[in-house]
């Protein structure tokens, strides 16, 4: 073992040391890293300085097919602050390097990251790993929380497991944006991200454990009356986000946190986002290559 894996919570989250994601990763290190991901679902790797965009992309490409270009269209927001199609800008900073102000469409949509979710569940090809890299952290930290969807599934009553075993939910990006306080999407915005359907319970591919697959993107249960489905989704979300399943990460500049979207949900926590800069950048891997 060349890596050191130090659990940060009884269920999920571990800090990995003995690896530097700014350098080329050997195959043996990568295998150990993936093993730690399978077990802990969220891994924290700390660095003295943030990864460059190129280092971030190179590391992520070793983890699976990387998402290259989001087809997401937000009205009035065409300029890219970060000139890489592989990087999702999760900052509160505009392309002209200013903090977004209240009423800004992009900020309005980004604030919905404060709802529990898993990345890309609104797409037919789900996300596997996300890697979020901290470039600037506001005072107070603006933590990210993660919840363990394998443990949450295990803890469900037997009859609930049976009741949900064959159900699917429809996931829509716009459903969670509006729920999170964002503006009503335009027709063009909606068309750039249509909804997708996924089973509520799936077998996590590498650990072979069952997991709940939920997110605030989930708008209803396929084939059920809308309100009845929403009630069930709410009940399951409440169950899965109980404090005993949740690990909270306090950010430092240079941290990279990698999470398994098929075994967890996550959410951002509020901070004074029209006052302080928070520069976070994400890459995302997918179940298979997607040509957008
Ligand atoms: C994400 C995300 C939460 C945060 O990058 O996918 O939801 O705390 N981030 O920025
Ligand atoms: Mn996210």
Short mmCIF file of C-alpha atoms and ligand atoms in Angstrom, two decimals:
data_model
loop_
_atom_site.label_atom_id
_atom_site.label_comp_id
_atom_site.label_asym_id
_atom_site.label_seq_id
_atom_site.Cartn_x
_atom_site.Cartn_y
_atom_site.Cartn_z
CA UNK A 1 0.00 0.00 0.00
CA UNK A 2 1.47 3.33 -0.96
CA UNK A 3 -1.64 5.37 -0.12
CA UNK A 4 -2.86 6.07 3.39
CA UNK A 5 -6.63 6.00 3.82
CA UNK A 6 -7.95 7.67 6.96
CA UNK A 7 -11.75 7.39 7.43
CA UNK A 8 -13.42 10.69 8.35
CA UNK A 9 -16.84 9.26 9.29
CA UNK A 10 -18.19 5.83 10.33
CA UNK A 11 -19.96 5.34 6.96
CA UNK A 12 -18.49 7.47 4.19
CA UNK A 13 -15.62 9.86 3.54
CA UNK A 14 -11.89 9.28 3.87
CA UNK A 15 -8.81 11.41 3.52
CA UNK A 16 -6.23 9.93 1.19
CA UNK A 17 -2.61 10.86 1.64
CA UNK A 18 0.48 9.68 -0.17
CA UNK A 19 -0.96 10.71 -3.55
CA UNK A 20 -0.53 14.02 -5.36
CA UNK A 21 -3.13 14.58 -8.07
CA UNK A 22 -0.92 17.27 -9.62
CA UNK A 23 1.44 14.56 -10.83
CA UNK A 24 1.08 11.52 -13.05
CA UNK A 25 -0.68 8.73 -11.19
CA UNK A 26 0.82 5.24 -11.48
CA UNK A 27 -1.57 2.39 -12.32
CA UNK A 28 -0.99 0.74 -8.95
CA UNK A 29 -1.85 3.98 -7.14
CA UNK A 30 -4.96 4.38 -9.24
CA UNK A 31 -6.11 0.85 -8.36
CA UNK A 32 -5.68 1.62 -4.65
CA UNK A 33 -7.49 4.91 -5.06
CA UNK A 34 -10.47 3.23 -6.79
CA UNK A 35 -10.58 0.64 -4.03
CA UNK A 36 -10.78 3.45 -1.44
CA UNK A 37 -13.55 5.09 -3.50
CA UNK A 38 -15.54 1.83 -3.58
CA UNK A 39 -15.35 1.56 0.16
CA UNK A 40 -15.67 5.19 1.33
CA UNK A 41 -17.55 6.79 -1.64
CA UNK A 42 -16.08 10.25 -0.90
CA UNK A 43 -12.33 10.80 -0.88
CA UNK A 44 -10.54 13.99 0.11
CA UNK A 45 -7.05 14.70 -1.25
CA UNK A 46 -5.34 17.84 0.06
CA UNK A 47 -2.66 19.86 -1.76
CA UNK A 48 -0.57 22.93 -0.93
CA UNK A 49 -1.75 24.62 -4.13
CA UNK A 50 -4.85 24.06 -6.27
CA UNK A 51 -4.60 21.77 -9.26
CA UNK A 52 -4.25 23.55 -12.57
CA UNK A 53 -7.16 22.95 -14.94
CA UNK A 54 -4.92 20.67 -17.01
CA UNK A 55 -3.89 18.59 -13.97
CA UNK A 56 -7.52 18.33 -12.90
CA UNK A 57 -8.59 17.09 -16.34
CA UNK A 58 -5.67 14.65 -16.66
CA UNK A 59 -6.45 13.04 -13.31
CA UNK A 60 -10.18 12.83 -14.06
CA UNK A 61 -9.59 11.16 -17.41
CA UNK A 62 -7.95 8.30 -15.54
CA UNK A 63 -11.22 7.72 -13.65
CA UNK A 64 -13.45 7.12 -16.67
CA UNK A 65 -15.08 8.76 -19.70
CA UNK A 66 -15.07 12.46 -18.87
CA UNK A 67 -17.88 14.85 -19.62
CA UNK A 68 -16.50 17.19 -22.24
CA UNK A 69 -19.05 19.74 -23.07
CA UNK A 70 -22.24 20.63 -21.41
CA UNK A 71 -25.03 21.39 -23.84
CA UNK A 72 -26.66 23.42 -21.08
CA UNK A 73 -27.75 26.80 -22.37
CA UNK A 74 -28.44 29.60 -19.93
CA UNK A 75 -29.99 32.68 -21.45
CA UNK A 76 -27.52 35.58 -21.55
CA UNK A 77 -24.55 33.53 -20.25
CA UNK A 78 -22.45 32.50 -23.24
CA UNK A 79 -18.95 33.48 -22.08
CA UNK A 80 -16.84 30.83 -20.33
CA UNK A 81 -14.68 31.88 -17.37
CA UNK A 82 -12.67 28.67 -17.63
CA UNK A 83 -11.61 27.86 -21.17
CA UNK A 84 -11.97 24.07 -20.90
CA UNK A 85 -15.04 22.12 -21.95
CA UNK A 86 -14.22 19.44 -19.36
CA UNK A 87 -14.53 21.83 -16.41
CA UNK A 88 -17.85 22.79 -14.88
CA UNK A 89 -17.52 26.19 -13.27
CA UNK A 90 -19.14 25.89 -9.84
CA UNK A 91 -17.93 29.31 -8.71
CA UNK A 92 -20.02 32.42 -8.00
CA UNK A 93 -17.79 34.41 -10.38
CA UNK A 94 -18.68 35.70 -13.84
CA UNK A 95 -16.53 35.48 -16.99
CA UNK A 96 -15.40 39.06 -16.32
CA UNK A 97 -14.20 37.99 -12.84
CA UNK A 98 -16.93 39.65 -10.77
CA UNK A 99 -19.09 38.10 -8.05
CA UNK A 100 -22.60 37.46 -9.40
CA UNK A 101 -25.25 39.66 -7.88
CA UNK A 102 -28.78 38.80 -6.77
CA UNK A 103 -31.07 38.41 -9.76
CA UNK A 104 -28.34 36.94 -11.97
CA UNK A 105 -29.74 33.90 -13.82
CA UNK A 106 -26.59 31.79 -13.50
CA UNK A 107 -26.38 32.44 -9.75
CA UNK A 108 -30.10 31.72 -9.39
CA UNK A 109 -29.65 28.29 -10.98
CA UNK A 110 -26.42 27.55 -9.09
CA UNK A 111 -28.08 28.11 -5.74
CA UNK A 112 -30.14 24.97 -6.35
CA UNK A 113 -26.93 23.02 -5.60
CA UNK A 114 -27.99 23.58 -2.00
CA UNK A 115 -30.65 20.91 -2.51
CA UNK A 116 -29.57 17.30 -2.04
CA UNK A 117 -28.72 15.77 -5.40
CA UNK A 118 -26.49 13.49 -7.36
CA UNK A 119 -24.82 14.93 -10.45
CA UNK A 120 -26.32 14.36 -13.91
CA UNK A 121 -29.26 12.18 -12.79
CA UNK A 122 -31.33 14.17 -15.30
CA UNK A 123 -29.30 12.54 -18.11
CA UNK A 124 -29.84 8.97 -19.37
CA UNK A 125 -26.09 8.29 -18.98
CA UNK A 126 -25.45 8.76 -15.29
CA UNK A 127 -22.40 10.33 -13.70
CA UNK A 128 -19.99 8.02 -11.89
CA UNK A 129 -17.32 10.16 -10.22
CA UNK A 130 -17.24 13.92 -9.74
CA UNK A 131 -14.03 15.68 -8.71
CA UNK A 132 -14.42 19.14 -7.17
CA UNK A 133 -11.32 21.26 -6.78
CA UNK A 134 -11.09 24.26 -4.42
CA UNK A 135 -9.36 27.35 -5.84
CA UNK A 136 -10.83 30.01 -3.54
CA UNK A 137 -12.74 29.38 -0.31
CA UNK A 138 -14.85 32.06 1.39
CA UNK A 139 -14.55 32.88 5.10
CA UNK A 140 -16.50 30.24 7.03
CA UNK A 141 -15.68 27.54 4.50
CA UNK A 142 -18.99 26.99 2.63
CA UNK A 143 -18.90 23.27 3.35
CA UNK A 144 -20.26 20.50 1.14
CA UNK A 145 -22.33 17.68 2.66
CA UNK A 146 -22.52 14.09 1.43
CA UNK A 147 -24.93 11.30 2.32
CA UNK A 148 -24.45 7.54 2.02
CA UNK A 149 -27.08 6.02 -0.29
CA UNK A 150 -25.91 2.43 0.26
CA UNK A 151 -26.27 2.72 4.04
CA UNK A 152 -29.58 4.57 3.58
CA UNK A 153 -30.90 1.71 1.42
CA UNK A 154 -29.73 -0.92 3.93
CA UNK A 155 -31.55 0.89 6.74
CA UNK A 156 -34.95 0.94 4.96
CA UNK A 157 -37.72 -1.26 6.38
CA UNK A 158 -38.13 -4.51 4.45
CA UNK A 159 -41.59 -3.54 3.17
CA UNK A 160 -40.30 -0.25 1.77
CA UNK A 161 -37.47 -2.08 -0.02
CA UNK A 162 -40.11 -4.32 -1.58
CA UNK A 163 -42.45 -1.45 -2.47
CA UNK A 164 -39.77 0.53 -4.31
CA UNK A 165 -37.80 -2.30 -5.90
CA UNK A 166 -39.27 -1.91 -9.38
CA UNK A 167 -40.09 1.82 -9.40
CA UNK A 168 -38.44 4.49 -11.54
CA UNK A 169 -38.33 8.25 -11.07
CA UNK A 170 -38.15 10.97 -13.66
CA UNK A 171 -35.32 13.45 -13.07
CA UNK A 172 -35.36 16.97 -14.47
CA UNK A 173 -32.65 19.59 -14.04
CA UNK A 174 -35.27 22.32 -14.32
CA UNK A 175 -37.46 20.80 -11.65
CA UNK A 176 -34.67 21.20 -9.07
CA UNK A 177 -33.64 24.64 -10.36
CA UNK A 178 -37.12 26.04 -9.81
CA UNK A 179 -37.52 24.19 -6.51
CA UNK A 180 -34.22 25.69 -5.38
CA UNK A 181 -35.48 29.23 -6.00
CA UNK A 182 -34.09 29.66 -9.53
CA UNK A 183 -35.94 31.47 -12.33
CA UNK A 184 -38.48 29.75 -14.59
CA UNK A 185 -36.46 28.31 -17.51
CA UNK A 186 -37.00 29.50 -21.07
CA UNK A 187 -38.07 27.00 -23.74
CA UNK A 188 -34.53 26.99 -25.14
CA UNK A 189 -33.03 26.30 -21.70
CA UNK A 190 -35.51 23.47 -21.16
CA UNK A 191 -34.73 21.91 -24.53
CA UNK A 192 -31.00 21.98 -23.82
CA UNK A 193 -31.58 19.56 -20.91
CA UNK A 194 -34.53 17.17 -21.28
CA UNK A 195 -35.46 14.86 -18.36
CA UNK A 196 -34.43 11.20 -17.90
CA UNK A 197 -35.79 8.20 -16.01
CA UNK A 198 -33.86 5.93 -13.62
CA UNK A 199 -34.66 3.08 -11.22
CA UNK A 200 -35.00 4.18 -7.57
CA UNK A 201 -32.86 1.27 -6.45
CA UNK A 202 -29.83 0.02 -8.29
CA UNK A 203 -26.93 -2.31 -7.67
CA UNK A 204 -23.85 -0.19 -7.24
CA UNK A 205 -21.58 -1.46 -10.02
CA UNK A 206 -18.25 -1.88 -8.26
CA UNK A 207 -19.24 -2.81 -4.69
CA UNK A 208 -22.32 -4.85 -5.73
CA UNK A 209 -24.28 -3.29 -2.86
CA UNK A 210 -27.78 -1.95 -3.38
CA UNK A 211 -28.20 1.82 -3.22
CA UNK A 212 -30.98 4.34 -3.44
CA UNK A 213 -30.71 6.57 -6.51
CA UNK A 214 -32.43 9.85 -5.71
CA UNK A 215 -31.95 13.57 -6.17
CA UNK A 216 -33.89 16.80 -5.91
CA UNK A 217 -34.04 16.53 -9.70
CA UNK A 218 -36.57 13.67 -9.23
CA UNK A 219 -39.97 15.17 -10.02
CA UNK A 220 -42.28 12.16 -9.93
CA UNK A 221 -42.53 8.37 -9.99
CA UNK A 222 -43.06 6.98 -13.48
CA UNK A 223 -46.65 5.74 -13.91
CA UNK A 224 -47.89 7.12 -10.58
CA UNK A 225 -50.13 10.12 -9.91
CA UNK A 226 -47.72 13.07 -9.53
CA UNK A 227 -48.52 13.98 -5.93
CA UNK A 228 -48.39 10.41 -4.68
CA UNK A 229 -44.97 10.00 -6.30
CA UNK A 230 -43.72 13.25 -4.81
CA UNK A 231 -44.80 12.14 -1.35
CA UNK A 232 -42.84 8.91 -1.71
CA UNK A 233 -39.78 10.76 -3.05
CA UNK A 234 -39.92 13.20 -0.17
CA UNK A 235 -40.20 10.39 2.35
CA UNK A 236 -37.16 8.63 0.84
CA UNK A 237 -35.14 11.86 0.63
CA UNK A 238 -35.86 12.55 4.28
CA UNK A 239 -34.82 9.04 5.22
CA UNK A 240 -31.59 9.20 3.20
CA UNK A 241 -30.44 12.54 4.59
CA UNK A 242 -30.74 11.80 8.29
CA UNK A 243 -27.71 13.04 10.23
CA UNK A 244 -26.23 9.58 10.79
CA UNK A 245 -25.74 9.14 7.02
CA UNK A 246 -24.15 12.56 6.44
CA UNK A 247 -20.49 13.55 6.20
CA UNK A 248 -19.62 17.26 5.96
CA UNK A 249 -16.44 18.48 4.30
CA UNK A 250 -14.87 21.79 5.32
CA UNK A 251 -12.89 23.12 2.36
CA UNK A 252 -9.34 24.39 2.20
CA UNK A 253 -7.76 25.81 -0.93
CA UNK A 254 -6.03 22.95 -2.77
CA UNK A 255 -8.53 20.29 -1.66
CA UNK A 256 -9.90 17.94 -4.26
CA UNK A 257 -12.92 15.92 -3.20
CA UNK A 258 -13.94 13.01 -5.38
CA UNK A 259 -17.35 11.43 -4.83
CA UNK A 260 -19.22 8.49 -6.29
CA UNK A 261 -22.52 9.76 -7.66
CA UNK A 262 -23.90 6.21 -7.75
CA UNK A 263 -23.42 5.76 -3.99
CA UNK A 264 -24.03 9.23 -2.53
CA UNK A 265 -25.96 12.48 -2.73
CA UNK A 266 -24.42 15.85 -1.90
CA UNK A 267 -25.36 19.48 -1.39
CA UNK A 268 -23.67 22.86 -1.05
CA UNK A 269 -24.30 24.86 2.12
CA UNK A 270 -25.20 28.56 2.10
CA UNK A 271 -22.69 31.39 2.46
CA UNK A 272 -22.73 35.09 1.58
CA UNK A 273 -22.47 34.38 -2.12
CA UNK A 274 -22.96 37.95 -3.34
CA UNK A 275 -20.15 39.15 -1.06
CA UNK A 276 -17.38 36.53 -0.97
CA UNK A 277 -15.69 34.69 -3.80
CA UNK A 278 -15.91 30.90 -3.91
CA UNK A 279 -14.04 29.36 -6.82
CA UNK A 280 -14.78 25.66 -7.18
CA UNK A 281 -14.27 23.67 -10.38
CA UNK A 282 -15.68 20.26 -11.19
CA UNK A 283 -15.02 17.47 -13.61
CA UNK A 284 -17.47 14.62 -14.08
CA UNK A 285 -17.05 11.06 -15.31
CA UNK A 286 -19.89 9.12 -16.92
CA UNK A 287 -21.03 5.51 -17.14
CA UNK A 288 -19.97 5.61 -20.77
CA UNK A 289 -18.70 8.09 -23.33
CA UNK A 290 -21.36 10.62 -24.31
CA UNK A 291 -21.11 12.61 -27.51
CA UNK A 292 -23.13 15.68 -26.68
C1 LIG B 1 -21.15 20.11 -7.55
C2 LIG B 1 -21.86 20.57 -6.34
C3 LIG B 1 -21.53 21.59 -4.19
C4 LIG B 1 -20.67 22.69 -3.65
O1 LIG B 1 -20.05 20.62 -7.80
O2 LIG B 1 -21.66 19.24 -8.24
O3 LIG B 1 -23.00 20.24 -6.15
O4 LIG B 1 -20.56 22.75 -2.39
N1 LIG B 1 -21.15 21.31 -5.51
O5 LIG B 1 -20.14 23.46 -4.44
MN1 LIG B 2 -23.51 18.61 -7.64
#
